[in-house]
Coordinates of C-alpha atoms in Angstrom, one line a residue:
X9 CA 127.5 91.3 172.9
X10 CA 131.1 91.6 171.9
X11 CA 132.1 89.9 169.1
X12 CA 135.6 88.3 167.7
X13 CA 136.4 91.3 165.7
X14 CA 136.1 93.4 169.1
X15 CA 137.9 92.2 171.1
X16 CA 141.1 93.7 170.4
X17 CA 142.5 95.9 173.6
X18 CA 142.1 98.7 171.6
X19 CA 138.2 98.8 170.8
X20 CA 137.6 97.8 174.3
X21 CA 139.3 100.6 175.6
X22 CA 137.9 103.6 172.9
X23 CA 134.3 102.2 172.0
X24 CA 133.3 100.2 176.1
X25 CA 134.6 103.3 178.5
X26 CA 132.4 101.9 181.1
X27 CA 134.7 98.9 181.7
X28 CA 137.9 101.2 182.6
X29 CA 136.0 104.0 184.1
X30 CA 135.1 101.6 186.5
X31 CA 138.5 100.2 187.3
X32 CA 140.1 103.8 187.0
X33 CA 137.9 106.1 188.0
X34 CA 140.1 108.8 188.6
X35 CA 140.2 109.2 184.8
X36 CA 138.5 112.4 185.1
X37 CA 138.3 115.5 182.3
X38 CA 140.2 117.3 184.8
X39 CA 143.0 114.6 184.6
X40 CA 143.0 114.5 181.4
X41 CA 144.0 118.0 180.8
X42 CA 146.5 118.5 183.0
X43 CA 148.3 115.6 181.4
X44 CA 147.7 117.5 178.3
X45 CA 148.7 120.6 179.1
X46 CA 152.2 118.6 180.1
X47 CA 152.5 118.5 176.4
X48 CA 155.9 119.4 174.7
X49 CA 156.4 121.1 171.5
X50 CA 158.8 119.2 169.6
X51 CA 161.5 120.5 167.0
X52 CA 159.3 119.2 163.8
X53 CA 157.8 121.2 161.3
X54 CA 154.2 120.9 161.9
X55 CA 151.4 120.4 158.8
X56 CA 149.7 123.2 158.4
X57 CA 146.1 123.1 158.8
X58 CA 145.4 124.5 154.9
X59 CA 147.5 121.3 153.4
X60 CA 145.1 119.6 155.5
X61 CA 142.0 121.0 154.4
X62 CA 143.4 120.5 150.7
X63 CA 143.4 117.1 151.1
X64 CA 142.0 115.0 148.6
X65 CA 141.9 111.8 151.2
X66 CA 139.5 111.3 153.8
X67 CA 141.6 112.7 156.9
X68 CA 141.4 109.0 158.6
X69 CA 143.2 107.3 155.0
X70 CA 145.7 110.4 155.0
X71 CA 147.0 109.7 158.5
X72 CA 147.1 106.1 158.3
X73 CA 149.1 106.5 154.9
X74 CA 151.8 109.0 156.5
X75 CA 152.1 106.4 159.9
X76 CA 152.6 103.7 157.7
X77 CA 155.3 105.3 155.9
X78 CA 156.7 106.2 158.9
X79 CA 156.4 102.7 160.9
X80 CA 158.8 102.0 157.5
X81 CA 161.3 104.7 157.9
X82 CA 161.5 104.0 161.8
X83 CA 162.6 100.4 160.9
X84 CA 165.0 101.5 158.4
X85 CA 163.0 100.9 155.5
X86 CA 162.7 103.1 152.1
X87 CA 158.7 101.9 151.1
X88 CA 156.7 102.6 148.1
X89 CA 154.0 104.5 147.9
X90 CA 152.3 101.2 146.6
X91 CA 153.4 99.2 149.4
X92 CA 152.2 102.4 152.2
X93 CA 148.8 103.3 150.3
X94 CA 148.2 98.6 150.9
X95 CA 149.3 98.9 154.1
X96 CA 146.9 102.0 155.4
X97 CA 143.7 101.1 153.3
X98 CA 144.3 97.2 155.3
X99 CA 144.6 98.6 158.5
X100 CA 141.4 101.3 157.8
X101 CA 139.4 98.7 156.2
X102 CA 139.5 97.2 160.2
X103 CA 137.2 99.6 161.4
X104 CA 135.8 101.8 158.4
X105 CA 134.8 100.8 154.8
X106 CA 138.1 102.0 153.4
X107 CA 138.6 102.5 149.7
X108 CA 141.7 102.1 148.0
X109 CA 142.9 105.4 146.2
X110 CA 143.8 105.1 142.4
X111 CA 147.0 107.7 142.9
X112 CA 148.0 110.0 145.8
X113 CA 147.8 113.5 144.8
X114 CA 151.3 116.1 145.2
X115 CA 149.9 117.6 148.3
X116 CA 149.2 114.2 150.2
X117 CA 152.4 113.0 149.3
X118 CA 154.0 116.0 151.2
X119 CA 151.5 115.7 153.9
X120 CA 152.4 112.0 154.6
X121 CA 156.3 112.7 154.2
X122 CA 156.2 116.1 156.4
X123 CA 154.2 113.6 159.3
X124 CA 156.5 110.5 158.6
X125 CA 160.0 112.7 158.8
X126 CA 158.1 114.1 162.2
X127 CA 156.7 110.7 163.4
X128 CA 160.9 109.4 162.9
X129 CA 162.4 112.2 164.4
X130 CA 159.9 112.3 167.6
X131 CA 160.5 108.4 168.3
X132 CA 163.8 108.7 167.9
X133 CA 164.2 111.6 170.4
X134 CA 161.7 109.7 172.9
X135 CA 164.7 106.4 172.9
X136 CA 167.0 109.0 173.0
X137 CA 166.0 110.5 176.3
X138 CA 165.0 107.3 177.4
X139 CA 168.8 105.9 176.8
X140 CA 167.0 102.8 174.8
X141 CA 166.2 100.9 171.5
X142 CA 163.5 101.4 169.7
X143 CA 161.1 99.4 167.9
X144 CA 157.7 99.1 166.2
X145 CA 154.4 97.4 166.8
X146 CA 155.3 96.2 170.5
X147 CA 152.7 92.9 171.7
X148 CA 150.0 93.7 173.7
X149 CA 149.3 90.7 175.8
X150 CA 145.4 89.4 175.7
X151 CA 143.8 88.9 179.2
X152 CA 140.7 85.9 179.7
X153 CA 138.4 87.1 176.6
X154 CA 140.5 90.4 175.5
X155 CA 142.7 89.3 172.6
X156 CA 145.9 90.3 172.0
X157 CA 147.1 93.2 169.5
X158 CA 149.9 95.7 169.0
X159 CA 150.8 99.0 170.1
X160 CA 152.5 101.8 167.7
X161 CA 155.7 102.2 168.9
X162 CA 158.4 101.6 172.1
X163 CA 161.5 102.5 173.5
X164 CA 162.8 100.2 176.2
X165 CA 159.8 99.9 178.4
X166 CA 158.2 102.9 177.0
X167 CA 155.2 102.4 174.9
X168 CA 154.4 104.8 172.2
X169 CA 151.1 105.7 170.7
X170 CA 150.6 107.7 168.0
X171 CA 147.5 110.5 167.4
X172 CA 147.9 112.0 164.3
X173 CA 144.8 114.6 165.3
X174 CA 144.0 118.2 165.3
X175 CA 143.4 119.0 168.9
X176 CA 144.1 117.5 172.4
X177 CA 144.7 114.0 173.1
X178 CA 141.2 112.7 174.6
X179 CA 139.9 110.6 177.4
X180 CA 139.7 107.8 175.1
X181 CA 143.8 108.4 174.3
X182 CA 144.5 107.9 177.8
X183 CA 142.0 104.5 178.1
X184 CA 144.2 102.8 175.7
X185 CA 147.0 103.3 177.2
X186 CA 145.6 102.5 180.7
X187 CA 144.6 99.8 179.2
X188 CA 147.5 98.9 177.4
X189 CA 149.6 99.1 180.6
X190 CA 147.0 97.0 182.7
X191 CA 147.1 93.8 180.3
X192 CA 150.8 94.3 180.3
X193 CA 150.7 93.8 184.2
X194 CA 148.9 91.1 184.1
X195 CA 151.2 89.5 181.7
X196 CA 153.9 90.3 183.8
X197 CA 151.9 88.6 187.2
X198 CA 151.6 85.5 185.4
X199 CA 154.6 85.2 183.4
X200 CA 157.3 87.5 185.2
X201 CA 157.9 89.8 181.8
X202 CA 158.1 93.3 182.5
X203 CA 155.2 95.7 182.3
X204 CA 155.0 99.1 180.7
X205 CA 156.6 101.8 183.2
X206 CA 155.7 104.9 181.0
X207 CA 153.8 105.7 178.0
X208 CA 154.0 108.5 175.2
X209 CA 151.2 110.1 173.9
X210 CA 152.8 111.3 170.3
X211 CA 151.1 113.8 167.8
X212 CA 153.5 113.9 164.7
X213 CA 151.0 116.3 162.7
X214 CA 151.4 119.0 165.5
X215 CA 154.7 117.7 166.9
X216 CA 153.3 117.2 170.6
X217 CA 154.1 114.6 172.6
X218 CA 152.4 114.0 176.6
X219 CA 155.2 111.9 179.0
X220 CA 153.0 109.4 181.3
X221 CA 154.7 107.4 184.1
X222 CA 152.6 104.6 184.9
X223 CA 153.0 104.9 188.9
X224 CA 152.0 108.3 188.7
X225 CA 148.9 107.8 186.2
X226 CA 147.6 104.9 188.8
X227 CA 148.1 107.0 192.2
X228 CA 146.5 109.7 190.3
X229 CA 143.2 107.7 188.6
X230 CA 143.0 104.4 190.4
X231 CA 140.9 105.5 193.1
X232 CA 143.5 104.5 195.7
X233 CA 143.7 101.0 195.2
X234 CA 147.2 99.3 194.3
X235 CA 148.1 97.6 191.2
X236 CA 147.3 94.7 192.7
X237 CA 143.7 95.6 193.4
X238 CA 143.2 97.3 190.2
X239 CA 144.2 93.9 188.5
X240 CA 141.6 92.2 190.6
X241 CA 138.9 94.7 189.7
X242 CA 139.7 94.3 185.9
X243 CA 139.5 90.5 186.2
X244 CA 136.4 90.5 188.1
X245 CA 134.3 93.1 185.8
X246 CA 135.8 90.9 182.3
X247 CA 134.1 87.7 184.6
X248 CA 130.8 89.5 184.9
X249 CA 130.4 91.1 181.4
X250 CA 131.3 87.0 180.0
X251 CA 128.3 86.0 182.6
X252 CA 126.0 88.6 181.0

């Protein structure tokens, strides 16, 4: 059973990969990497792994802190610690029993300023190249019983997620996005909006980023079939799990 609280694009995609395997089955490990080892190494200082270790936040808090100071910074905004430490415990609190910390010790502070200054200077380079503005928390359309939600980041019709993780991006990193890009379609089929034409993976903690073009991510994981179909095949597998 999938609940309310699930129903957001995002679990669907990371926690059910039997729904998207099935629509994209192409999405193999072998795909996976070589989109990954497209990766570029942007010109960021990258955190080292000992600050890390240091930490005195549960890794999960840490990241979310330094995103939401830099979500802040990309709009042109000079937060408090305060006002960041709210925001991240909120947005942990949706999926994890997140506590609130009582301070945020000198070497978390530099942690979530050294990924924040990356996080600004990598979205601002990816609406550079792109020639367009840039923005945060882009809608993600709902489709039949999939809510709605928000992505991290775009640039014209670039969406940008953000990873703040140690390794690769995984085959659940490249769900989302599929999935992001597929209820954006089928927004656009109904309402004539625009759909997502290429995606950044973004790691502001190593300062990688992994460049997807939505035509080339379907011919290469959609088993053949055209947007068109794929659409179909989505709708008819969310019309069978609501039967079940």
């Amino acid at each position: 059973m999938i609940t309310n609280a699930g129903r957001d694009p995002r679990t669907i995609a990371r926690n059910i990969p039997g729904i998207l395997n099935a629509i994209f089955p192409g999405l193999t490990p072998g795909i996976v990497s070589f989109y990954n080892k497209l990766a570029i190494d942007c010109a960021v200082i990258v955190v080292p792994a000992e600050a890390i270790q240091a930490s005195e936040l549960q890794k999960s808090l840490l990241f979310e802190l330094a995103f939401a100071v830099g979500e802040q910074r990309v709009l042109g905004n000079n937060p408090t610690w305060g006002e960041c430490v709210a925001t991240a415990t909120d947005r942990q609190s949706r999926f994890f029993d997140a506590i609130s910390p009582s301070e945020i010790s000198e070497n978390d502070q530099r942690i979530a300023l050294r990924v924040a200054d990356n996080l600004v200077t990598m979205v601002k380079q990816v609406a550079t190249d792109c020639d367009s503005a840039y923005g945060a928390a882009p809608v993600i359309p709902g489709f039949r019983w999939i809510a709605s939600g928000t992505g991290d980041f775009f640039a014209g019709s670039t969406l940008i997620e953000v990873k703040c993780i140690a390794g690769n991006f995984s085959a659940a990193d490249y769900r989302q996005v599929a999935m992001y890009w597929l209820l954006s379609y089928a927004a656009a089929v109904e309402t004539g909006n625009y759909e997502w034409r290429s995606c950044v993976l973004m790691n502001p903690r190593t300062g990688k980023l992994v460049n997807i073009h939505f035509d080339e991510f379907i011919h290469l994981t959609g088993g053949g079939r055209s947007k068109v179909e794929i659409l179909q095949a989505f709708a008819a597998t969310l019309t069978d799990i609501q039967k079940f």
